[in-house]
């Protein structure tokens, strides 16, 4: 067991010595990782490097074989996903997973569920407190939709939104959890260069105005290099490099992981 | 874009004959049923409307039970075959409460208060039993192959029936009702009082349920869970609690149906839930399983069809035959149900 301090001030999320084995396969091998308060960090690596598995451990969908996760100083490893989400870890999905048969506004309100108090009985009786809470949730939802720039679509069904708007709606929904940490899983997948560039600004705005720390999994290197303050590189389940974008750009092991050792094999980039 | 348009245009002529024939047969059948109904409406209007009243009464009961099937299917894709028997147990409980506990056997003010109290208790009973079944039996099978919870539901159905035999006896048992078969006549149309009670209870329940699902935060959590369980979980929704709540709502509806059934017919039997359950399930499929409005529509439609058949058509002896023939025809012509969407949509 590690004897490191659970957390220090300024860490939004801390993962210590995370290992995940599926049978004999080690998907993530002793990875430690910190997201600083209000930081924007990226997790990159070739396909199959274990990025998504690592993500799933943070959110509680997978249980780590060993290691611990702390969220804002509280240990969350082993807790149920909905509890971890409630405590401040929100995410978006690589392949958009909105509630398609609900309106944009309802999608956002679903994520506020865990922060609302009124029970089923007060809901049925429509107590004043319940009504106030419901009205408040609606206002907050509208405000979030405006924040991500799709305020006009509040009444539209999620599935009828354009691809770009669906991505924005996912961010609004995640922010509705009032997260401490926002995980973005390949947020620019399917975007053209202009949209990706605008997205970089958007991530900065989210961080600045919503006071969240952001962790991205991203394949578009131009996005990663422009948006990230720190980058962690995974390869075959191991943390092979960590540092500023410039460090990573010039790191020989990273280049090898992506392109293969010169002249040895044809292990190609997944770009 | 243009390619799919071309493909569609090319595909159309080859499809036309088969599809047209199929659709044509479907519409012809519907037309025949409509003509049959209109014929009797013109020939004997009073008898026709009396029959409609019977059908709506029956249909309301089907709708209440069908909701339990559709709610549970919508959220965890389980056909809860024990649901009809839950309804039967609620009808037995209502008998004991109304007659043995409250002594409500005539239409007095006290009896109506007893009716309201029994309604609340029967709904709580249905909710509690259904939630317990979910907690004890279905929850641990949630990640198991679909057949496991299905067989469990069939098993539970026998357990409930055994409970029915123990409490209600192995035969038909008659219970006094507060309204009996009394009624009133408007324009030669006979309306039993029980039908008024059934409607007065069912309509608010249905509206209330719809409101809970559409407008409240718990309802939104239910719909979110139905659409994507993992995404719901990651948005902070306690999926286990939400599923429990869904079973509770379905069970409460069955509880209400139990009381109303007993007050309408004055009798129940340990296997009453088997037959009514199957018909209610047919209603849920007819309306489009997983769709709440569909369940209500399906229930009322089947109630009406059954009443019309019993009075004007092939007679009571063929009642079930007609209902299940509808199910078969529906599976052929519109497998997704009247309000169901062809895609995998739920709740």
XYZ file of C-alpha atoms in Angstrom:
618
model
C 0.000 0.000 0.000
C 1.156 3.498 -0.706
C 1.960 5.822 2.106
C 1.632 8.994 0.109
C -0.630 11.690 1.536
C -4.203 11.278 0.332
C -4.185 14.617 -1.361
C -2.565 17.994 -1.184
C -4.151 21.357 -1.674
C -4.621 22.203 -5.312
C -5.376 18.713 -6.531
C -8.835 18.214 -7.975
C -8.329 14.545 -8.648
C -5.585 12.175 -7.745
C -5.159 8.573 -8.873
C -2.498 6.511 -7.120
C -0.951 3.360 -8.555
C -3.987 2.276 -10.545
C -3.767 -1.246 -11.941
C -6.545 -3.012 -13.805
C -6.294 -6.623 -14.893
C -8.845 -8.404 -17.035
C -7.932 -12.027 -16.392
C -4.292 -12.211 -17.392
C -4.339 -9.004 -19.403
C -2.993 -5.942 -17.671
C -4.971 -3.092 -19.214
C -3.614 -0.368 -16.955
C -0.343 -0.936 -15.137
C 0.440 1.051 -11.998
C -0.542 4.463 -13.349
C -0.508 7.498 -11.066
C -2.026 10.720 -12.170
C -2.993 14.123 -10.861
C -5.379 16.759 -12.168
C -4.524 20.105 -10.596
C -7.274 22.423 -9.413
C -8.523 24.427 -12.411
C -6.046 22.724 -14.685
C -6.554 21.378 -18.185
C -4.734 18.116 -18.725
C -4.827 15.540 -21.491
C -4.437 11.821 -21.596
C -3.109 10.614 -24.904
C -1.754 7.419 -26.349
C -2.182 5.039 -29.265
C -5.373 3.019 -29.599
C -5.545 0.268 -27.012
C -3.237 2.124 -24.630
C -5.792 1.855 -21.813
C -7.065 5.442 -21.820
C -10.759 4.587 -21.821
C -10.269 1.821 -19.256
C -8.533 4.330 -17.017
C -11.408 6.763 -17.543
C -13.876 4.086 -16.549
C -12.000 3.444 -13.325
C -12.107 7.122 -12.424
C -15.880 7.263 -12.935
C -16.434 4.022 -11.047
C -17.764 1.924 -13.925
C -14.772 -0.418 -13.520
C -13.232 -1.404 -10.237
C -9.458 -1.097 -10.167
C -7.578 -4.277 -9.285
C -5.429 -2.090 -7.063
C -4.861 1.587 -6.449
C -6.935 4.471 -5.171
C -8.723 7.473 -6.566
C -9.288 10.654 -4.584
C -11.653 13.369 -5.685
C -11.006 16.686 -3.957
C -9.442 14.953 -0.953
C -12.112 12.260 -0.538
C -11.431 8.698 -1.541
C -13.924 7.599 -4.187
C -12.465 4.271 -5.309
C -15.047 1.545 -4.762
C -18.016 3.907 -4.655
C -20.941 3.521 -7.055
C -20.727 5.529 -10.295
C -23.744 7.669 -9.433
C -22.212 8.574 -6.076
C -18.922 9.573 -7.703
C -20.830 11.606 -10.278
C -22.751 13.313 -7.492
C -19.484 14.097 -5.688
C -18.251 16.048 -8.663
C -16.940 13.908 -11.500
C -18.800 14.455 -14.763
C -18.047 13.178 -18.219
C -18.993 13.308 -21.862
C -18.824 10.372 -24.247
C -16.753 9.618 -27.313
C -19.815 8.313 -29.152
C -22.429 10.787 -27.986
C -24.775 9.253 -25.430
C -27.546 11.737 -24.874
C -31.042 10.764 -23.797
C -32.361 11.021 -27.315
C -36.070 10.915 -26.549
C -35.852 13.806 -24.123
C -35.541 17.490 -24.890
C -32.247 19.319 -24.512
C -33.557 20.965 -21.369
C -34.656 17.636 -19.895
C -31.254 16.130 -20.630
C -29.646 18.836 -18.543
C -32.239 18.503 -15.782
C -31.600 14.770 -15.511
C -28.059 15.520 -14.410
C -29.345 17.838 -11.668
C -31.391 14.979 -10.231
C -28.865 13.981 -7.601
C -28.611 17.542 -6.281
C -32.361 17.884 -5.843
C -33.963 16.988 -2.572
C -37.707 16.640 -2.959
C -38.881 13.058 -2.497
C -41.537 11.237 -4.475
C -44.211 12.117 -1.933
C -43.597 15.858 -1.988
C -43.457 15.561 -5.774
C -46.896 13.966 -5.899
C -48.278 16.454 -3.390
C -46.583 19.323 -5.218
C -45.374 21.090 -2.125
C -44.213 24.707 -2.564
C -40.626 23.668 -1.841
C -40.780 21.073 -4.583
C -42.192 23.558 -7.065
C -39.544 26.111 -6.228
C -36.846 23.479 -6.691
C -38.270 22.385 -10.035
C -38.501 25.975 -11.299
C -34.970 26.641 -10.147
C -33.703 23.539 -11.946
C -35.373 24.714 -15.132
C -33.740 28.137 -14.865
C -30.346 26.578 -14.281
C -30.835 24.274 -17.245
C -31.679 27.236 -19.499
C -28.690 29.118 -18.197
C -26.379 26.167 -18.944
C -27.790 25.755 -22.439
C -27.165 29.453 -23.040
C -23.651 29.074 -21.675
C -22.753 26.373 -24.209
C -24.516 28.375 -26.901
C -27.575 26.261 -27.669
C -30.185 28.118 -25.637
C -32.559 28.205 -28.572
C -32.799 24.422 -28.768
C -34.077 23.875 -25.211
C -37.364 22.379 -26.392
C -35.881 20.244 -29.174
C -35.427 16.529 -28.796
C -31.759 15.719 -28.336
C -31.702 13.433 -31.359
C -32.886 16.264 -33.617
C -29.941 18.498 -32.759
C -27.018 18.874 -35.124
C -23.887 16.907 -34.338
C -22.023 19.947 -33.011
C -24.985 20.965 -30.842
C -25.226 17.451 -29.447
C -21.591 17.704 -28.352
C -22.372 21.027 -26.681
C -25.435 19.569 -25.020
C -23.291 16.785 -23.567
C -21.044 19.412 -21.998
C -24.048 21.309 -20.624
C -25.424 18.094 -19.180
C -22.097 17.261 -17.554
C -21.821 20.768 -16.093
C -25.276 20.376 -14.562
C -23.720 17.929 -12.101
C -21.746 20.927 -10.755
C -18.577 18.952 -11.259
C -15.172 19.554 -9.758
C -13.642 17.611 -12.626
C -14.956 17.364 -16.181
C -13.819 14.425 -18.286
C -14.087 14.911 -22.034
C -13.742 11.723 -24.059
C -12.552 12.614 -27.577
C -14.670 15.758 -27.721
C -13.483 16.865 -31.160
C -14.093 13.544 -32.900
C -15.929 14.324 -36.122
C -15.221 18.036 -36.042
C -13.481 19.928 -38.834
C -10.347 22.025 -38.073
C -12.302 25.263 -37.623
C -14.737 23.625 -35.225
C -11.851 22.044 -33.331
C -10.136 25.422 -33.004
C -13.302 26.958 -31.636
C -13.579 24.029 -29.266
C -10.193 24.846 -27.735
C -11.472 28.303 -26.828
C -14.651 26.751 -25.504
C -12.742 24.445 -23.132
C -10.812 27.422 -21.770
C -14.043 29.313 -21.241
C -15.620 26.356 -19.440
C -12.623 26.089 -17.142
C -12.473 29.835 -16.427
C -16.157 30.531 -15.958
C -17.245 27.287 -14.316
C -14.202 26.693 -12.144
C -13.739 23.093 -13.161
C -10.658 21.078 -13.891
C -10.701 19.402 -17.273
C -9.291 16.066 -18.364
C -9.371 15.253 -22.064
C -8.796 12.101 -23.988
C -8.031 13.371 -27.451
C -6.555 12.121 -30.686
C -6.264 15.405 -32.533
C -2.726 16.461 -31.644
C -3.208 20.087 -32.692
C -6.066 20.309 -30.184
C -4.107 18.513 -27.484
C -1.056 20.752 -27.879
C -3.078 23.958 -27.803
C -5.511 23.160 -25.034
C -3.448 21.238 -22.491
C -1.357 22.581 -19.678
C -0.009 19.128 -18.947
C -0.103 15.900 -20.900
C 0.146 12.308 -19.762
C 0.980 9.621 -22.310
C -0.151 6.044 -21.886
C 1.183 3.180 -23.953
C 0.182 -0.444 -23.433
C -1.239 0.387 -20.030
C 1.843 2.217 -18.779
C 2.518 5.833 -18.083
C 5.446 6.495 -20.409
C 5.674 10.265 -20.251
C 4.290 13.284 -18.479
C 4.909 16.958 -18.968
C 4.107 20.160 -20.769
C 3.101 20.039 -24.441
C 6.657 20.983 -25.444
C 8.154 18.210 -23.311
C 5.841 15.672 -24.883
C 6.433 16.893 -28.431
C 10.147 16.272 -28.009
C 9.952 13.078 -25.989
C 11.607 10.203 -27.830
C 9.521 7.484 -26.141
C 6.300 9.195 -27.145
C 7.369 9.499 -30.737
C 8.287 5.819 -30.706
C 4.977 4.815 -29.156
C 3.103 6.605 -31.903
C 5.324 5.961 -34.897
C 7.309 2.911 -33.919
C 11.072 2.779 -33.622
C 12.633 3.988 -36.806
C 13.097 1.218 -39.254
C 11.872 -1.613 -37.018
C 8.138 -2.139 -37.380
C 5.225 -0.541 -39.131
C 3.385 0.422 -35.964
C 1.553 3.391 -37.357
C -0.043 6.480 -35.939
C -3.745 6.291 -35.374
C -4.276 9.799 -36.654
C -28.045 11.867 -49.747
C -28.818 11.565 -53.420
C -27.676 7.981 -53.387
C -30.193 6.945 -50.763
C -32.901 8.765 -52.698
C -32.006 6.801 -55.803
C -31.887 3.557 -53.853
C -35.288 4.286 -52.392
C -36.714 5.028 -55.811
C -35.309 1.802 -57.207
C -36.508 -0.252 -54.277
C -40.063 1.024 -54.465
C -41.500 -0.861 -57.445
C -40.223 -4.274 -56.322
C -41.610 -3.753 -52.819
C -44.917 -2.417 -54.040
C -46.892 -5.589 -54.727
C -46.161 -7.463 -51.489
C -46.375 -4.425 -49.258
C -49.525 -3.176 -50.923
C -51.211 -6.556 -50.563
C -50.219 -6.747 -46.905
C -51.272 -3.224 -46.108
C -54.435 -3.646 -48.121
C -55.438 -6.739 -46.175
C -54.762 -4.887 -42.945
C -56.921 -1.933 -43.914
C -59.671 -4.237 -45.206
C -59.772 -6.013 -41.853
C -59.958 -2.691 -40.015
C -62.669 -1.513 -42.386
C -64.681 -4.686 -41.804
C -64.487 -4.186 -38.033
C -65.510 -0.537 -38.404
C -68.442 -1.474 -40.668
C -69.497 -4.117 -38.154
C -69.477 -1.536 -35.364
C -71.323 1.110 -37.390
C -73.956 -1.422 -38.451
C -74.819 -2.159 -34.843
C -74.636 1.512 -33.917
C -77.331 2.273 -36.495
C -79.457 -0.833 -35.897
C -79.559 -0.804 -32.097
C -78.022 2.382 -30.737
C -79.040 1.821 -27.105
C -77.613 -1.688 -26.970
C -74.523 -0.477 -28.769
C -73.780 2.256 -26.260
C -74.573 -0.033 -23.327
C -71.969 -2.371 -24.768
C -69.476 0.482 -25.108
C -69.934 1.307 -21.430
C -69.197 -2.302 -20.506
C -66.177 -2.238 -22.781
C -64.772 0.945 -21.294
C -65.187 -0.406 -17.767
C -63.343 -3.574 -18.715
C -60.795 -1.643 -20.765
C -59.913 0.659 -17.870
C -58.995 -2.393 -15.790
C -56.872 -3.785 -18.607
C -55.177 -0.416 -18.987
C -54.223 -0.249 -15.318
C -52.679 -3.721 -15.441
C -51.083 -3.149 -18.847
C -49.237 -0.130 -17.432
C -47.384 -2.404 -15.024
C -46.160 -4.562 -17.897
C -45.170 -1.627 -20.023
C -43.404 0.324 -17.255
C -41.233 -2.615 -16.264
C -40.532 -3.644 -19.838
C -39.651 -0.069 -20.684
C -37.008 0.224 -18.041
C -35.354 -3.223 -17.875
C -36.817 -5.076 -20.851
C -38.339 -7.733 -18.657
C -41.790 -9.150 -19.356
C -42.936 -9.472 -15.775
C -45.201 -12.502 -16.042
C -46.064 -12.415 -12.354
C -47.734 -9.028 -12.750
C -51.217 -10.438 -13.403
C -51.003 -12.539 -10.257
C -49.949 -9.500 -8.284
C -53.196 -7.942 -9.449
C -55.097 -11.057 -8.308
C -53.544 -10.875 -4.823
C -54.551 -7.213 -4.641
C -58.130 -8.166 -5.526
C -58.185 -10.755 -2.727
C -56.718 -8.255 -0.276
C -59.347 -5.707 -1.305
C -62.060 -8.276 -0.578
C -60.752 -8.911 2.898
C -60.296 -5.228 3.635
C -63.648 -4.072 2.267
C -65.831 -6.888 3.562
C -64.045 -8.431 6.545
C -62.207 -5.406 7.932
C -64.448 -2.459 7.064
C -67.732 -4.301 6.598
C -68.475 -2.161 3.571
C -71.150 -4.096 1.710
C -73.721 -1.424 0.883
C -73.591 1.999 -0.712
C -73.202 4.169 2.387
C -70.942 7.148 3.055
C -68.856 4.961 5.330
C -68.490 2.403 2.585
C -67.111 4.994 0.190
C -64.595 6.125 2.788
C -63.655 2.463 3.180
C -63.303 2.271 -0.592
C -60.818 5.142 -0.605
C -58.882 3.665 2.315
C -58.801 0.273 0.610
C -57.663 1.870 -2.633
C -54.701 3.464 -0.878
C -53.861 0.251 0.990
C -54.190 -1.941 -2.117
C -51.906 0.405 -4.029
C -49.341 0.388 -1.232
C -49.582 -3.394 -1.113
C -49.047 -3.717 -4.862
C -46.133 -1.293 -4.791
C -44.490 -2.982 -1.813
C -44.850 -6.514 -3.173
C -43.609 -5.595 -6.636
C -40.636 -3.690 -5.226
C -39.780 -6.587 -2.947
C -39.903 -9.002 -5.885
C -37.531 -6.740 -7.790
C -35.190 -6.401 -4.845
C -35.125 -10.100 -3.973
C -35.453 -11.812 -7.341
C -34.852 -9.613 -10.368
C -32.099 -7.267 -9.252
C -29.455 -9.925 -8.919
C -30.373 -11.221 -12.371
C -30.025 -7.874 -14.072
C -26.811 -8.814 -15.836
C -27.898 -12.415 -16.432
C -29.189 -13.644 -19.813
C -32.741 -12.421 -20.476
C -34.273 -15.880 -19.978
C -33.225 -16.046 -16.321
C -35.391 -13.170 -15.043
C -38.189 -14.271 -17.387
C -38.312 -17.762 -15.874
C -38.032 -16.199 -12.431
C -41.117 -14.130 -13.220
C -43.013 -17.261 -14.268
C -41.945 -18.937 -11.025
C -43.023 -15.952 -8.999
C -46.372 -16.109 -10.744
C -46.912 -19.577 -9.259
C -45.838 -18.373 -5.842
C -48.444 -15.612 -5.997
C -51.110 -18.057 -7.197
C -50.321 -20.267 -4.264
C -50.808 -17.213 -2.047
C -54.149 -16.737 -3.760
C -55.247 -20.320 -3.068
C -54.193 -20.044 0.561
C -56.092 -16.817 1.164
C -59.007 -16.977 -1.246
C -59.553 -20.706 -1.594
C -59.122 -22.953 -4.598
C -62.423 -22.003 -6.202
C -64.393 -18.949 -7.144
C -65.078 -16.812 -4.101
C -67.791 -14.201 -4.101
C -67.409 -10.978 -2.194
C -70.118 -8.441 -1.467
C -69.568 -5.155 -3.252
C -70.850 -1.753 -2.275
C -72.607 -1.087 -5.557
C -73.651 -4.532 -6.684
C -74.955 -4.497 -10.216
C -77.081 -1.387 -9.688
C -76.945 1.391 -12.194
C -78.932 4.059 -13.962
C -80.324 4.541 -17.442
C -79.753 7.530 -19.689
C -81.481 7.534 -23.084
C -81.981 3.791 -22.805
C -78.269 3.261 -22.199
C -77.663 1.295 -19.035
C -74.728 2.563 -16.994
C -73.684 0.565 -13.911
C -72.528 2.638 -10.934
C -69.395 0.542 -10.755
C -68.395 1.908 -14.136
C -68.588 5.448 -12.733
C -66.390 4.434 -9.805
C -63.888 2.695 -12.088
C -63.655 5.756 -14.323
C -63.456 8.147 -11.386
C -60.487 6.225 -10.006
C -58.744 5.265 -13.234
C -58.674 8.601 -15.038
C -56.943 10.566 -12.235
C -54.514 7.679 -11.729
C -53.567 7.641 -15.396
C -53.206 11.418 -15.560
C -51.162 11.390 -12.362
C -48.868 8.659 -13.616
C -48.336 10.438 -16.896
C -47.515 13.614 -15.036
C -45.027 11.849 -12.776
C -43.242 10.312 -15.758
C -43.202 13.426 -17.909
C -42.735 16.278 -15.503
C -41.079 15.231 -12.277
C -37.407 14.696 -11.613
C -38.068 11.061 -10.687
C -39.886 10.581 -13.966
C -37.023 12.098 -15.891
C -34.650 9.769 -14.072
C -36.850 6.830 -15.101
C -36.868 7.856 -18.738
C -33.134 8.473 -18.715
C -32.510 5.059 -17.150
C -34.751 3.417 -19.729
C -32.799 4.976 -22.570
C -29.230 4.463 -21.392
C -28.591 2.908 -18.018
C -24.863 3.557 -17.875
C -25.152 7.140 -19.059
C -27.845 7.728 -16.432
C -25.559 6.269 -13.781
C -22.725 8.574 -14.811
C -25.079 11.540 -14.594
C -25.606 10.840 -10.915
C -28.796 8.806 -11.088
C -29.199 5.958 -8.635
C -30.337 3.364 -11.160
C -31.334 0.759 -8.559
C -33.630 3.199 -6.792
C -35.089 4.352 -10.068
C -35.903 0.790 -11.109
C -37.447 0.140 -7.686
C -39.630 3.191 -8.160
C -40.752 1.913 -11.558
C -41.792 -1.420 -10.049
C -43.567 0.459 -7.265
C -45.588 2.539 -9.716
C -46.540 -0.520 -11.782
C -47.468 -2.457 -8.657
C -49.588 0.416 -7.355
C -51.569 0.460 -10.604
C -52.149 -3.290 -10.320
C -53.245 -2.786 -6.714
C -55.848 -0.237 -7.783
C -56.981 -2.561 -10.574
C -57.431 -5.368 -8.017
C -59.869 -3.326 -5.952
C -61.771 -2.039 -8.983
C -62.037 -5.527 -10.460
C -63.481 -6.870 -7.244
C -65.956 -4.010 -6.974
C -67.035 -4.525 -10.585
C -67.458 -8.295 -10.610
C -67.814 -9.151 -6.924
C -65.730 -12.256 -7.326
C -62.135 -13.357 -7.698
C -60.184 -16.573 -8.037
C -56.570 -17.579 -7.568
C -56.054 -17.769 -11.343
C -57.920 -14.555 -12.221
C -54.572 -12.850 -12.736
C -53.416 -15.370 -15.292
C -56.163 -14.614 -17.798
C -56.445 -10.908 -17.142
C -52.690 -10.631 -17.075
C -52.407 -12.198 -20.512
C -55.062 -9.902 -21.924
C -53.452 -6.863 -20.309
C -50.117 -7.957 -21.728
C -51.761 -8.184 -25.140
C -53.061 -4.656 -24.562
C -49.557 -3.429 -23.755
C -48.209 -5.025 -26.948
C -51.142 -3.708 -28.973
C -50.421 -0.155 -27.864
C -46.669 -0.580 -28.289
C -44.836 -2.104 -25.351
C -42.883 0.442 -23.342
C -45.266 3.219 -24.331
C -47.525 4.392 -21.493
C -50.225 6.006 -23.620
C -50.089 2.909 -25.824
C -50.870 0.668 -22.861
C -53.930 2.729 -21.993
C -55.101 2.879 -25.591
C -54.507 -0.865 -26.046
C -56.377 -1.652 -22.842
C -59.428 0.375 -23.787
C -59.428 -0.965 -27.357
C -59.311 -4.568 -26.213
C -62.031 -3.880 -23.662
C -64.230 -2.442 -26.393
C -63.513 -5.211 -28.887
C -64.237 -7.820 -26.263
C -67.515 -6.187 -25.249
C -68.643 -5.797 -28.867
C -67.769 -9.412 -29.593
C -69.534 -10.698 -26.497
C -72.715 -8.793 -27.345
C -72.889 -8.775 -31.130
C -70.132 -10.994 -32.451
C -69.161 -14.572 -31.788
C -70.265 -14.485 -28.161
C -68.535 -14.876 -24.804
C -67.287 -18.343 -25.661
C -65.015 -16.839 -28.322
C -63.994 -13.798 -26.297
C -60.416 -14.966 -25.716
C -60.106 -16.272 -29.255
C -60.916 -12.852 -30.643
C -58.493 -11.055 -28.326
C -55.570 -13.309 -29.100
C -56.364 -13.346 -32.812
C -55.914 -9.590 -32.621
C -52.530 -10.161 -31.007
C -51.494 -12.493 -33.817
C -52.723 -10.147 -36.550
C -50.930 -7.281 -34.889
C -47.699 -9.221 -34.801
C -48.084 -9.770 -38.529
C -49.078 -6.271 -39.624
C -47.644 -3.917 -37.015
C -45.282 -5.712 -34.642
C -44.229 -2.464 -32.939
C -47.801 -1.734 -31.806
C -50.066 1.210 -32.478
C -48.005 3.913 -30.771
C -44.705 2.047 -30.646
C -41.818 3.137 -32.801
C -40.104 0.603 -35.064
C -36.801 1.359 -33.336
C -35.889 0.150 -29.865
C -37.673 2.837 -27.922
C -38.775 2.585 -24.372
C -40.973 4.199 -21.713
